[in-house]
Every structure is written in C-alpha cells, then in structure tokens.
mmCIF file of C-alpha atoms in Angstrom:
data_model
loop_
_atom_site.group_PDB
_atom_site.id
_atom_site.type_symbol
_atom_site.label_atom_id
_atom_site.label_comp_id
_atom_site.label_asym_id
_atom_site.label_seq_id
_atom_site.Cartn_x
_atom_site.Cartn_y
_atom_site.Cartn_z
ATOM 1 C CA MET A 23 152.631 119.881 140.397
ATOM 2 C CA ARG A 24 150.391 118.359 142.702
ATOM 3 C CA ALA A 25 149.724 114.385 142.376
ATOM 4 C CA LEU A 26 146.360 113.471 141.340
ATOM 5 C CA ARG A 27 143.893 110.706 142.393
ATOM 6 C CA ARG A 28 139.959 110.304 141.038
ATOM 7 C CA ARG A 29 137.383 110.103 144.595
ATOM 8 C CA THR A 30 133.975 108.151 144.801
ATOM 9 C CA VAL A 31 131.031 110.553 144.596
ATOM 10 C CA LEU A 32 130.358 112.038 148.258
ATOM 11 C CA ALA A 33 126.995 111.027 149.348
ATOM 12 C CA GLY A 34 123.979 113.983 150.285
ATOM 13 C CA LEU A 35 126.434 115.901 147.698
ATOM 14 C CA ALA A 36 121.929 116.063 146.324
ATOM 15 C CA GLY A 37 122.000 118.423 149.524
ATOM 16 C CA ALA A 38 125.028 120.966 149.117
ATOM 17 C CA PHE A 39 123.232 123.488 147.403
ATOM 18 C CA ALA A 40 119.935 123.665 148.337
ATOM 19 C CA THR A 41 118.483 127.238 146.172
ATOM 20 C CA ALA A 42 119.231 127.946 142.981
ATOM 21 C CA GLY A 43 120.482 130.371 141.022
ATOM 22 C CA CYS A 44 121.813 132.408 144.893
ATOM 23 C CA ALA A 45 125.281 134.081 144.596
ATOM 24 C CA PRO A 46 127.917 131.649 145.605
ATOM 25 C CA PHE A 47 129.206 130.901 149.385
ATOM 26 C CA ALA A 48 131.781 133.165 151.124
ATOM 27 C CA SER A 49 134.778 131.786 150.970
ATOM 28 C CA LYS A 50 136.800 129.425 152.783
ATOM 29 C CA PRO A 51 140.925 130.440 152.860
ATOM 30 C CA SER A 52 141.522 127.246 151.461
ATOM 31 C CA PHE A 53 140.079 128.422 147.839
ATOM 32 C CA PRO A 54 140.468 131.986 148.572
ATOM 33 C CA LEU A 55 139.329 133.466 145.177
ATOM 34 C CA GLY A 56 136.575 131.080 144.609
ATOM 35 C CA VAL A 57 135.473 129.753 141.840
ATOM 36 C CA ALA A 58 134.979 130.877 138.100
ATOM 37 C CA ALA A 59 133.833 129.103 134.433
ATOM 38 C CA GLY A 60 134.868 130.919 131.433
ATOM 39 C CA ASP A 61 134.546 130.826 127.586
ATOM 40 C CA ALA A 62 131.427 128.444 127.607
ATOM 41 C CA LEU A 63 130.721 126.089 124.893
ATOM 42 C CA PRO A 64 127.273 124.381 124.218
ATOM 43 C CA GLY A 65 129.171 121.061 125.478
ATOM 44 C CA GLY A 66 130.835 122.777 128.521
ATOM 45 C CA ALA A 67 133.159 125.482 129.802
ATOM 46 C CA LEU A 68 136.487 125.850 131.502
ATOM 47 C CA LEU A 69 136.392 125.722 135.558
ATOM 48 C CA TRP A 70 138.449 127.692 137.449
ATOM 49 C CA THR A 71 140.104 127.903 141.623
ATOM 50 C CA HIS A 72 142.319 128.842 143.410
ATOM 51 C CA PHE A 73 143.307 126.014 145.929
ATOM 52 C CA THR A 74 146.002 126.729 148.673
ATOM 53 C CA GLY A 75 146.348 123.654 150.205
ATOM 54 C CA ASP A 76 148.065 120.268 149.584
ATOM 55 C CA ASP A 77 145.707 117.277 148.684
ATOM 56 C CA ALA A 78 144.246 116.635 145.130
ATOM 57 C CA LEU A 79 141.544 118.202 143.185
ATOM 58 C CA ASP A 80 137.974 116.881 141.803
ATOM 59 C CA VAL A 81 135.299 119.526 140.429
ATOM 60 C CA VAL A 82 131.319 118.315 140.594
ATOM 61 C CA VAL A 83 129.032 120.034 138.072
ATOM 62 C CA TRP A 84 125.288 119.199 138.171
ATOM 63 C CA PRO A 85 122.301 121.218 136.585
ATOM 64 C CA GLU A 86 120.942 123.880 138.201
ATOM 65 C CA ALA A 87 117.621 122.386 137.421
ATOM 66 C CA GLY A 88 116.741 118.342 137.936
ATOM 67 C CA ASP A 89 118.539 115.195 139.237
ATOM 68 C CA VAL A 90 121.286 116.165 141.037
ATOM 69 C CA SER A 91 121.852 112.856 142.671
ATOM 70 C CA THR A 92 124.848 111.665 140.309
ATOM 71 C CA PRO A 93 126.615 114.245 139.125
ATOM 72 C CA ARG A 94 129.763 115.088 136.568
ATOM 73 C CA ARG A 95 132.939 114.673 138.775
ATOM 74 C CA GLN A 96 136.585 114.860 136.685
ATOM 75 C CA ALA A 97 140.191 115.233 138.459
ATOM 76 C CA ALA A 98 141.658 118.768 138.669
ATOM 77 C CA PRO A 99 145.088 119.015 137.985
ATOM 78 C CA ASP A 100 146.554 122.158 138.923
ATOM 79 C CA GLU A 101 149.646 124.051 139.014
ATOM 80 C CA ASP A 102 150.920 126.279 142.218
ATOM 81 C CA GLY A 103 147.054 125.790 142.976
ATOM 82 C CA PHE A 104 145.427 127.205 139.973
ATOM 83 C CA ALA A 105 143.514 124.729 138.849
ATOM 84 C CA VAL A 106 141.837 124.588 135.371
ATOM 85 C CA VAL A 107 139.142 122.436 133.972
ATOM 86 C CA ASP A 108 137.851 121.997 130.942
ATOM 87 C CA VAL A 109 134.521 120.299 131.108
ATOM 88 C CA THR A 110 132.610 118.485 128.471
ATOM 89 C CA GLY A 111 129.858 116.466 127.235
ATOM 90 C CA LEU A 112 127.029 119.092 129.018
ATOM 91 C CA ASP A 113 124.400 119.491 127.713
ATOM 92 C CA PRO A 114 123.697 123.173 125.460
ATOM 93 C CA GLY A 115 121.806 126.648 126.693
ATOM 94 C CA THR A 116 121.722 124.978 130.527
ATOM 95 C CA TRP A 117 122.183 126.267 133.525
ATOM 96 C CA TYR A 118 125.377 124.217 135.610
ATOM 97 C CA LEU A 119 126.252 124.464 139.675
ATOM 98 C CA PHE A 120 129.676 123.297 139.978
ATOM 99 C CA ARG A 121 132.530 123.423 143.420
ATOM 100 C CA PHE A 122 135.928 122.375 143.607
ATOM 101 C CA GLU A 123 136.698 119.192 146.198
ATOM 102 C CA SER A 124 140.185 117.823 147.814
ATOM 103 C CA ALA A 125 140.931 114.983 148.927
ATOM 104 C CA ASP A 126 140.865 116.288 152.240
ATOM 105 C CA GLY A 127 137.116 117.234 151.973
ATOM 106 C CA GLN A 128 137.659 120.863 151.582
ATOM 107 C CA VAL A 129 134.706 122.281 149.692
ATOM 108 C CA SER A 130 135.173 125.351 147.502
ATOM 109 C CA PRO A 131 132.202 128.175 147.185
ATOM 110 C CA HIS A 132 130.295 126.890 144.520
ATOM 111 C CA GLY A 133 129.445 128.818 141.104
ATOM 112 C CA ARG A 134 127.224 128.812 138.318
ATOM 113 C CA PHE A 135 127.720 129.133 134.289
ATOM 114 C CA ARG A 136 124.952 128.795 131.581
ATOM 115 C CA THR A 137 126.613 126.344 127.954
ATOM 116 C CA ALA A 138 126.197 128.538 125.112
ATOM 117 C CA LEU A 139 123.727 127.784 123.160
ATOM 118 C CA ALA A 140 123.618 125.250 120.494
ATOM 119 C CA PRO A 141 124.687 126.194 117.134
ATOM 120 C CA ASP A 142 121.085 126.887 114.851
ATOM 121 C CA ALA A 143 119.923 127.960 118.300
ATOM 122 C CA LEU A 144 117.647 131.264 118.564
ATOM 123 C CA GLU A 145 117.063 132.709 122.053
ATOM 124 C CA VAL A 146 116.950 135.910 123.797
ATOM 125 C CA VAL A 147 120.972 136.151 125.241
ATOM 126 C CA THR A 148 122.115 138.687 128.421
ATOM 127 C CA ILE A 149 125.700 139.611 128.449
ATOM 128 C CA GLY A 150 126.973 142.143 130.760
ATOM 129 C CA ALA A 151 130.030 143.301 130.566
ATOM 130 C CA THR A 152 132.590 146.126 132.926
ATOM 131 C CA SER A 153 136.217 147.614 132.619
ATOM 132 C CA CYS A 154 138.985 149.169 134.724
ATOM 133 C CA ILE A 155 138.397 147.594 138.271
ATOM 134 C CA LYS A 156 140.987 148.530 140.489
ATOM 135 C CA HIS A 157 141.656 147.551 144.058
ATOM 136 C CA GLY A 158 140.873 149.829 146.715
ATOM 137 C CA HIS A 159 137.986 151.054 145.205
ATOM 138 C CA LYS A 160 134.370 149.700 146.522
ATOM 139 C CA TYR A 161 133.195 147.133 144.062
ATOM 140 C CA ASP A 162 129.683 148.115 144.541
ATOM 141 C CA THR A 163 128.912 147.835 140.754
ATOM 142 C CA LEU A 164 130.350 144.063 140.951
ATOM 143 C CA ALA A 165 128.064 142.894 143.601
ATOM 144 C CA ARG A 166 124.552 144.502 141.968
ATOM 145 C CA ALA A 167 125.604 142.319 138.672
ATOM 146 C CA ALA A 168 126.620 139.428 140.921
ATOM 147 C CA GLU A 169 123.037 139.475 142.049
ATOM 148 C CA ARG A 170 121.515 138.886 138.695
ATOM 149 C CA THR A 171 120.570 135.493 137.342
ATOM 150 C CA ASP A 172 119.579 136.373 133.625
ATOM 151 C CA LEU A 173 123.349 137.268 132.875
ATOM 152 C CA ASP A 174 124.129 134.138 129.960
ATOM 153 C CA ALA A 175 127.806 135.777 130.428
ATOM 154 C CA PHE A 176 129.836 138.714 132.024
ATOM 155 C CA VAL A 177 132.644 140.197 129.770
ATOM 156 C CA PHE A 178 135.571 141.839 131.397
ATOM 157 C CA LEU A 179 137.044 144.365 128.654
ATOM 158 C CA GLY A 180 140.586 144.234 130.272
ATOM 159 C CA ASP A 181 142.106 146.392 133.097
ATOM 160 C CA ALA A 182 140.210 143.073 135.486
ATOM 161 C CA VAL A 183 142.928 144.324 138.710
ATOM 162 C CA TYR A 184 145.839 146.886 137.965
ATOM 163 C CA THR A 185 149.648 145.056 138.205
ATOM 164 C CA ASP A 186 151.325 148.289 137.691
ATOM 165 C CA GLY A 187 154.739 148.076 139.319
ATOM 166 C CA ALA A 188 154.891 144.368 139.262
ATOM 167 C CA SER A 189 158.121 143.106 137.753
ATOM 168 C CA THR A 190 158.540 138.991 138.879
ATOM 169 C CA LEU A 191 156.131 136.559 139.002
ATOM 170 C CA SER A 192 155.180 136.563 142.916
ATOM 171 C CA ASP A 193 154.749 140.459 142.660
ATOM 172 C CA PHE A 194 151.619 140.066 139.896
ATOM 173 C CA ARG A 195 150.133 137.052 142.050
ATOM 174 C CA ARG A 196 149.938 139.069 144.531
ATOM 175 C CA LYS A 197 148.172 141.690 142.862
ATOM 176 C CA TRP A 198 145.929 139.406 141.231
ATOM 177 C CA ALA A 199 145.055 137.874 144.663
ATOM 178 C CA ASP A 200 144.338 141.240 145.626
ATOM 179 C CA GLY A 201 142.673 142.827 143.213
ATOM 180 C CA LEU A 202 139.818 139.719 143.097
ATOM 181 C CA GLY A 203 140.028 138.318 145.931
ATOM 182 C CA GLY A 204 136.694 141.279 147.472
ATOM 183 C CA PRO A 205 133.518 139.241 148.031
ATOM 184 C CA GLU A 206 131.905 141.192 145.215
ATOM 185 C CA TYR A 207 134.392 139.826 142.782
ATOM 186 C CA VAL A 208 134.335 136.328 144.104
ATOM 187 C CA ALA A 209 130.360 137.103 143.925
ATOM 188 C CA LEU A 210 130.267 138.273 140.421
ATOM 189 C CA ARG A 211 132.858 135.120 138.740
ATOM 190 C CA GLY A 212 131.026 132.851 140.292
ATOM 191 C CA SER A 213 127.660 133.497 139.197
ATOM 192 C CA THR A 214 128.136 133.463 135.544
ATOM 193 C CA SER A 215 130.572 132.159 133.203
ATOM 194 C CA MET A 216 133.222 135.427 132.108
ATOM 195 C CA ILE A 217 134.759 136.311 128.643
ATOM 196 C CA THR A 218 138.329 137.773 129.695
ATOM 197 C CA GLN A 219 140.725 140.115 127.358
ATOM 198 C CA TRP A 220 143.452 141.903 128.604
ATOM 199 C CA ASP A 221 144.762 145.364 127.840
ATOM 200 C CA ASP A 222 147.111 147.520 129.727
ATOM 201 C CA HIS A 223 147.172 146.927 133.449
ATOM 202 C CA GLU A 224 147.392 143.428 133.377
ATOM 203 C CA VAL A 225 151.236 144.435 131.972
ATOM 204 C CA ARG A 226 151.839 147.942 132.603
ATOM 205 C CA ASN A 227 150.142 150.957 131.754
ATOM 206 C CA ASN A 228 149.608 151.881 127.889
ATOM 207 C CA TRP A 229 152.505 149.128 126.686
ATOM 208 C CA GLU A 230 152.690 148.167 123.413
ATOM 209 C CA GLY A 231 153.994 144.617 121.839
ATOM 210 C CA ASP A 232 156.862 146.149 120.220
ATOM 211 C CA LYS A 233 157.948 148.338 123.510
ATOM 212 C CA VAL A 234 157.762 145.738 126.698
ATOM 213 C CA ASP A 235 160.321 144.098 128.683
ATOM 214 C CA GLU A 236 160.239 140.239 127.221
ATOM 215 C CA LYS A 237 160.786 139.056 130.475
ATOM 216 C CA LEU A 238 158.257 141.465 132.163
ATOM 217 C CA LEU A 239 155.486 140.318 129.818
ATOM 218 C CA THR A 240 156.110 136.686 130.553
ATOM 219 C CA ALA A 241 155.560 136.606 134.101
ATOM 220 C CA ALA A 242 152.612 139.459 133.203
ATOM 221 C CA ARG A 243 150.929 136.349 130.384
ATOM 222 C CA ARG A 244 151.736 133.588 133.206
ATOM 223 C CA ALA A 245 149.505 135.206 136.478
ATOM 224 C CA PHE A 246 146.445 136.688 133.534
ATOM 225 C CA LEU A 247 146.468 132.661 132.732
ATOM 226 C CA GLU A 248 146.533 131.760 136.225
ATOM 227 C CA HIS A 249 143.834 133.985 136.834
ATOM 228 C CA GLN A 250 141.353 133.652 133.934
ATOM 229 C CA PRO A 251 140.454 130.786 132.116
ATOM 230 C CA ILE A 252 140.371 131.035 128.550
ATOM 231 C CA ARG A 253 140.269 129.086 125.716
ATOM 232 C CA GLN A 254 144.090 128.980 123.289
ATOM 233 C CA ASP A 255 144.812 127.750 120.820
ATOM 234 C CA PRO A 256 147.227 124.935 121.684
ATOM 235 C CA ALA A 257 149.548 125.495 118.616
ATOM 236 C CA ARG A 258 149.141 128.711 119.579
ATOM 237 C CA PRO A 259 149.222 129.978 122.902
ATOM 238 C CA LEU A 260 150.276 133.047 123.282
ATOM 239 C CA ARG A 261 147.536 134.047 120.711
ATOM 240 C CA PHE A 262 144.584 135.689 122.651
ATOM 241 C CA TRP A 263 142.215 137.038 120.004
ATOM 242 C CA ARG A 264 139.000 134.456 119.713
ATOM 243 C CA THR A 265 135.530 134.204 118.704
ATOM 244 C CA LEU A 266 133.084 132.665 120.937
ATOM 245 C CA LYS A 267 129.208 131.773 119.615
ATOM 246 C CA TRP A 268 125.995 132.219 121.431
ATOM 247 C CA GLY A 269 123.293 129.802 118.547
ATOM 248 C CA LEU A 270 122.437 132.079 115.884
ATOM 249 C CA THR A 271 121.783 134.383 118.272
ATOM 250 C CA ALA A 272 124.887 136.664 119.073
ATOM 251 C CA GLU A 273 128.568 135.807 117.826
ATOM 252 C CA LEU A 274 131.858 137.504 120.049
ATOM 253 C CA PHE A 275 135.154 138.584 118.777
ATOM 254 C CA ILE A 276 137.726 138.991 121.089
ATOM 255 C CA LEU A 277 140.298 140.980 120.898
ATOM 256 C CA ASP A 278 143.683 141.756 121.384
ATOM 257 C CA ALA A 279 144.873 145.057 120.977
ATOM 258 C CA ARG A 280 148.054 145.414 122.850
ATOM 259 C CA SER A 281 150.837 142.178 121.983
ATOM 260 C CA GLU A 282 150.242 142.637 118.249
ATOM 261 C CA ARG A 283 150.887 146.798 118.210
ATOM 262 C CA ASP A 284 154.028 148.077 115.868
ATOM 263 C CA ARG A 285 153.611 151.614 115.677
ATOM 264 C CA ALA A 286 156.478 152.145 113.596
ATOM 265 C CA GLN A 287 154.344 149.908 111.371
ATOM 266 C CA GLY A 288 151.168 152.195 112.047
ATOM 267 C CA GLN A 289 149.676 148.436 113.017
ATOM 268 C CA TYR A 290 147.590 148.451 115.876
ATOM 269 C CA LEU A 291 146.232 144.838 115.277
ATOM 270 C CA SER A 292 148.991 142.132 113.516
ATOM 271 C CA PRO A 293 147.231 142.072 109.752
ATOM 272 C CA GLU A 294 146.470 138.289 109.875
ATOM 273 C CA GLN A 295 143.888 139.365 112.994
ATOM 274 C CA LEU A 296 142.619 142.315 110.882
ATOM 275 C CA ASP A 297 142.084 139.938 108.517
ATOM 276 C CA TRP A 298 140.083 137.235 110.801
ATOM 277 C CA LEU A 299 137.774 140.052 112.413
ATOM 278 C CA VAL A 300 136.771 141.278 109.164
ATOM 279 C CA SER A 301 136.382 138.624 107.374
ATOM 280 C CA SER A 302 134.564 136.536 110.729
ATOM 281 C CA VAL A 303 132.199 139.495 111.056
ATOM 282 C CA THR A 304 131.114 139.136 107.472
ATOM 283 C CA SER A 305 130.517 135.565 107.166
ATOM 284 C CA SER A 306 129.139 134.918 110.765
ATOM 285 C CA PRO A 307 125.358 134.300 110.706
ATOM 286 C CA ALA A 308 124.661 135.257 113.883
ATOM 287 C CA ALA A 309 121.811 138.103 114.768
ATOM 288 C CA PHE A 310 124.277 140.451 116.480
ATOM 289 C CA LYS A 311 127.758 140.443 116.482
ATOM 290 C CA LEU A 312 129.172 142.175 119.518
ATOM 291 C CA ILE A 313 133.575 143.056 119.379
ATOM 292 C CA LEU A 314 134.820 142.986 122.469
ATOM 293 C CA ASN A 315 137.340 146.151 122.450
ATOM 294 C CA THR A 316 139.637 147.146 124.839
ATOM 295 C CA VAL A 317 140.106 150.755 123.549
ATOM 296 C CA PRO A 318 137.505 152.762 121.718
ATOM 297 C CA ILE A 319 137.444 152.513 118.499
ATOM 298 C CA GLY A 320 134.987 155.836 117.712
ATOM 299 C CA ALA A 321 135.916 159.398 117.042
ATOM 300 C CA PHE A 322 136.713 161.807 120.701
ATOM 301 C CA ASP A 323 137.222 164.959 118.470
ATOM 302 C CA SER A 324 137.185 167.234 121.295
ATOM 303 C CA PRO A 325 141.071 168.544 122.252
ATOM 304 C CA PHE A 326 140.368 167.322 125.620
ATOM 305 C CA PHE A 327 141.098 164.254 123.936
ATOM 306 C CA ALA A 328 143.660 164.666 122.133
ATOM 307 C CA PRO A 329 146.350 163.439 124.574
ATOM 308 C CA PHE A 330 144.891 160.136 124.953
ATOM 309 C CA ASN A 331 144.394 159.421 120.709
ATOM 310 C CA GLU A 332 147.839 157.643 120.614
ATOM 311 C CA ASP A 333 146.969 154.841 122.977
ATOM 312 C CA ASN A 334 143.511 153.595 120.870
ATOM 313 C CA TRP A 335 142.494 152.914 117.475
ATOM 314 C CA GLN A 336 142.970 157.230 116.169
ATOM 315 C CA GLY A 337 146.858 156.762 117.148
ATOM 316 C CA PHE A 338 146.791 154.137 114.044
ATOM 317 C CA PRO A 339 144.193 155.607 111.947
ATOM 318 C CA ALA A 340 144.577 153.795 108.473
ATOM 319 C CA GLN A 341 144.369 150.252 110.438
ATOM 320 C CA ARG A 342 140.896 152.178 112.061
ATOM 321 C CA GLU A 343 139.645 153.343 108.493
ATOM 322 C CA GLU A 344 140.727 150.236 106.977
ATOM 323 C CA LEU A 345 138.317 148.562 109.432
ATOM 324 C CA LEU A 346 135.478 150.673 109.415
ATOM 325 C CA ARG A 347 135.267 150.533 105.808
ATOM 326 C CA GLY A 348 135.240 146.606 105.541
ATOM 327 C CA LEU A 349 132.822 146.833 108.124
ATOM 328 C CA GLU A 350 130.378 148.883 106.357
ATOM 329 C CA ALA A 351 130.885 147.342 103.254
ATOM 330 C CA SER A 352 130.470 143.658 104.103
ATOM 331 C CA GLY A 353 126.610 144.721 104.506
ATOM 332 C CA ALA A 354 126.854 142.904 108.196
ATOM 333 C CA THR A 355 124.217 143.978 110.467
ATOM 334 C CA GLY A 356 124.268 143.713 114.140
ATOM 335 C CA VAL A 357 127.391 144.894 114.336
ATOM 336 C CA ILE A 358 128.135 146.642 117.958
ATOM 337 C CA PHE A 359 131.588 147.443 119.267
ATOM 338 C CA VAL A 360 132.131 147.199 123.247
ATOM 339 C CA SER A 361 134.761 148.790 124.587
ATOM 340 C CA GLY A 362 136.343 150.107 127.861
ATOM 341 C CA ASP A 363 139.875 151.776 129.451
ATOM 342 C CA PHE A 364 138.586 155.251 129.229
ATOM 343 C CA HIS A 365 136.661 156.048 132.851
ATOM 344 C CA PHE A 366 133.381 157.069 131.896
ATOM 345 C CA ALA A 367 130.248 155.571 130.121
ATOM 346 C CA CYS A 368 129.464 156.502 127.099
ATOM 347 C CA PHE A 369 127.084 155.402 123.874
ATOM 348 C CA GLY A 370 126.722 156.390 120.605
ATOM 349 C CA ARG A 371 127.527 155.783 116.523
ATOM 350 C CA VAL A 372 131.725 155.397 116.295
ATOM 351 C CA ALA A 373 131.685 158.790 113.981
ATOM 352 C CA LYS A 374 129.951 161.827 113.045
ATOM 353 C CA GLU A 375 129.965 161.074 109.194
ATOM 354 C CA GLY A 376 132.576 158.815 107.489
ATOM 355 C CA PRO A 377 133.630 155.324 107.921
ATOM 356 C CA GLY A 378 132.074 154.146 111.266
ATOM 357 C CA SER A 379 128.945 156.275 111.071
ATOM 358 C CA THR A 380 126.900 153.296 110.401
ATOM 359 C CA LEU A 381 128.100 151.658 113.392
ATOM 360 C CA PHE A 382 127.386 151.855 117.524
ATOM 361 C CA GLU A 383 130.002 151.487 119.995
ATOM 362 C CA ALA A 384 128.999 151.268 124.110
ATOM 363 C CA LEU A 385 131.915 152.392 126.263
ATOM 364 C CA VAL A 386 131.640 150.394 129.423
ATOM 365 C CA GLY A 387 133.089 151.016 132.967
ATOM 366 C CA PRO A 388 134.448 151.863 134.919
ATOM 367 C CA GLY A 389 133.875 149.128 136.844
ATOM 368 C CA ALA A 390 135.546 149.688 140.285
ATOM 369 C CA ASN A 391 137.687 153.298 140.202
ATOM 370 C CA GLY A 392 137.903 157.020 139.942
ATOM 371 C CA PRO A 393 136.488 158.422 137.107
ATOM 372 C CA ASN A 394 138.135 159.957 134.120
ATOM 373 C CA PRO A 395 139.030 163.282 135.446
ATOM 374 C CA LEU A 396 138.378 165.599 131.774
ATOM 375 C CA PRO A 397 136.842 168.890 132.234
ATOM 376 C CA ALA A 398 133.845 167.613 129.662
ATOM 377 C CA TYR A 399 132.837 164.284 128.488
ATOM 378 C CA PRO A 400 130.849 163.447 124.900
ATOM 379 C CA SER A 401 127.989 165.059 124.503
ATOM 380 C CA GLY A 402 126.083 165.776 121.057
ATOM 381 C CA ASP A 403 126.243 164.015 117.809
ATOM 382 C CA PRO A 404 127.533 161.086 117.629
ATOM 383 C CA TRP A 405 127.748 160.824 121.053
ATOM 384 C CA GLU A 406 124.060 160.384 123.064
ATOM 385 C CA PHE A 407 124.974 159.650 126.343
ATOM 386 C CA SER A 408 128.078 159.894 128.514
ATOM 387 C CA SER A 409 129.140 159.410 132.624
ATOM 388 C CA ALA A 410 131.675 159.238 134.743
ATOM 389 C CA VAL A 411 128.834 157.294 136.966
ATOM 390 C CA ASN A 412 130.681 153.677 138.004
ATOM 391 C CA ASN A 413 128.602 151.075 136.273
ATOM 392 C CA TYR A 414 128.036 147.668 134.104
ATOM 393 C CA THR A 415 126.360 147.239 130.947
ATOM 394 C CA SER A 416 124.081 144.728 129.805
ATOM 395 C CA PHE A 417 123.670 143.951 126.046
ATOM 396 C CA GLU A 418 119.596 142.328 125.462
ATOM 397 C CA LEU A 419 119.890 140.852 122.276
ATOM 398 C CA ASP A 420 116.760 139.606 120.433
ATOM 399 C CA PRO A 421 117.009 137.567 117.202
ATOM 400 C CA PHE A 422 113.368 137.377 116.260
ATOM 401 C CA THR A 423 113.367 141.376 116.797
ATOM 402 C CA LYS A 424 116.603 142.252 115.695
ATOM 403 C CA LYS A 425 116.874 144.552 118.168
ATOM 404 C CA ALA A 426 119.653 144.679 120.858
ATOM 405 C CA THR A 427 118.360 146.646 124.341
ATOM 406 C CA ILE A 428 121.010 148.028 125.904
ATOM 407 C CA ARG A 429 121.146 149.343 129.784
ATOM 408 C CA TYR A 430 124.081 150.635 131.319
ATOM 409 C CA HIS A 431 123.725 149.930 135.458
ATOM 410 C CA ALA A 432 124.705 151.507 138.309
ATOM 411 C CA GLY A 433 125.734 150.317 141.737
ATOM 412 C CA ASP A 434 123.497 151.969 143.294
ATOM 413 C CA GLY A 435 120.973 149.412 141.100
ATOM 414 C CA ARG A 436 120.010 152.458 138.896
ATOM 415 C CA ILE A 437 119.392 152.108 135.352
ATOM 416 C CA ILE A 438 121.610 155.653 133.914
ATOM 417 C CA PHE A 439 120.749 154.558 130.079
ATOM 418 C CA GLU A 440 118.907 152.834 127.876
ATOM 419 C CA ARG A 441 118.113 152.460 124.274
ATOM 420 C CA VAL A 442 117.448 150.312 122.086
ATOM 421 C CA VAL A 443 119.557 150.307 118.546
ATOM 422 C CA GLY A 444 118.194 147.757 115.354
#
C-alpha cells in the first residue's frame, strides 16, 4: 500500500471544470479507467479510480452549482492502484463534481454524481439500467446514456464485463481493464453514480454458489470489488445484497442471485435473503420498489426458452412462487422487477395468470453484445414488447402521480418502446 498524505488545496481549482454537466474528459494514462461514483446516500457516495502512478492520492469534491473555491478534499488510500473513498457530510439531493489528484500533480478525469434524496423527500427520480456489456462490441448505447445529465443513478445488472476464461487475479484484472477501458464506458461511469451487482460472467458462465471452485471465486470476487464501488457490511463482507433509498420516491433492492444458489436444496436465494426481500418490500414507504434482479423471474413459456429455465427463477419453482405470492399478499404498490442476462429487451407482466400476474418486469440490455439467437422473442400476453436491439432503459419515477415511465433507448438515440405503469 502506498504512503498517504494530505496536501493543501491547489490554487485555481475553481476554474478546473468550466462547463457543468458535460461528460468527463478523456482519460489520461495515469487514470486509464477514469473515475466512478457508487451507491450514493443522502450524505455522500463511494468515489473510485484506478491509478497507475506511485504517489499519494487525494479526492477533491465540490458542488456542481455554487461556490467551488473551497472544495472538500480527502485522502484517497489505495491498494494495488485501486482507490475507493467514502465521502460523507454532503447535502442530500445535490449534484457534485469530483476528481482525483496525485502528489506529483497528475489529475484524473472529472466525475459527477448526485447524492440520494433526504429520507422524507419526494421528487421525480430517473434511473438508467442495462446489462451484458462485452468488450469488442460497439459501446454506442453506453455513449448515449453518458450524454444525459438527468440520470440520478445508473444500474449495471451484472455481466458488466466478461471475464470468462480468467483463472488468476491478474487474468481477471486484465479482462476488467479491457472491458471498462473504452471511452464510452469511462464517460458513462463518470457521468452519474452507479449501482452494480454481479451475475455469471463476472466469474464464469452460469456459475452457482454450490458449484464453483473457491479459489476461482475468491479471485473473481476481489477483482469485482476492485472495479465496482459497492457498499458492504463490514461484519458480512461477502454479502452483496443490499438496499438503497431515494427519499420517499424509490427504494432499490439489489439481489445476489448467484453466490447463494444451492440447486439440491431448491435454493435460488438463501432463505435469509428471500425473507429480507419480502419483508423489506412490504415495509418500504417508498412510492416505487425496484427489485434489481440479474436474471428474469418472468414466465417464458415458449419451448424455445426451456433450455434457459435452469439458470433463472423458473428453475427454482418453489422459491419463485414463495416470492411472488409473498409480494402480492403484502399489498405493496409500485413494485417493478428490473432484470438482465437474456440479451434481449422485454417488458410485461411476470405471469399471464396466477402468482406474478399483477407484477411488472422490465428485462433490459444487452448494452453491448450480440442478440440472443432464439428464433422468436416473446410476444402476446403477458409480454407487451420485445427486441434484440442493444439498449439501455430509463425509469422515470414520479411519486406525485404514482406513475413510472419506462423507456427503452437504442444506441442511435431512438426510443424503441415506452410504457407508463401505475
């Protein structure tokens, strides 16, 4: 670990970022993956970078609007070049700019994030989301999302990079660097705060907690945490499921649908995670409850989908029914599943009839990948829309009307589907 020290505020910082809201500058070699903010709270966020130099780092934070002459400065401890700083004491619901600086004067690209709303606040919140981003494919969808200044946060629903074939920590790090290093990816991660979870390709295809080599999983987990700033419980550092709140507008429930799987026990989630999800959604006062669900829960009844059922909720029917019945019995409103993994976009009700028939699911992505090779995509009840076009999705959540406007955006800027629910 490098030696750490604080430095005095540089003169002229106020002019360092002249145009508020623009995309981050191109990355310098010392910061090859740019910067990112993650898991924003009302008073702060986790700020991240990867630094290839040897000097101590500071992170500098200042409001996007208002006085920037006296920014907040905080030492940025790093290990193996990865720095994550939990910046606190900020104002809720406020946009901030930030950058990292080294002791020898190297400066990162600028990043931008909004702190979460105050616990009792009601405002319209807009969340972006995608999944399945593979190095070598066009990142134009990411570029379009990065151009926006109104996305309060952006969700990566797993498969943010493809690390298949990696076996050592250095292998995983190399694949992460390849995946995140494109300028469009750097711009998106720097444009707003992230909410991230893992799925299979952060480890290997279709891995499950009870059927994975522990040494491989340890290396994959470390690389994931080095590159994606997420909040962990210090008492339970291996628990990735968590919740994030945006005032009384929205609460996001971030699942871990991989590491707790036990097929022999019919367990997709641990009983603890499943109980937590149902009870937390039931007790949430938020107008909207987004369940971030890396693999779909919806009923794809076509025989074309049968080979995929073993790797999603349908392969664990008892827990699936328990969850859906529990959510519907709770009387909770504004519940929307937001899912990825399948390499096509889809929207509709979770089931045509029975458990899940009153709940909606938005299947998003791929952000940058080939389409699912199925000969047909879902159509007709309960699905209203499907498409193989690379996309990201935005969720405009209005707590005053209790309506969510869901839009699917293509890489050329087109809106390929729009639906208002609520």
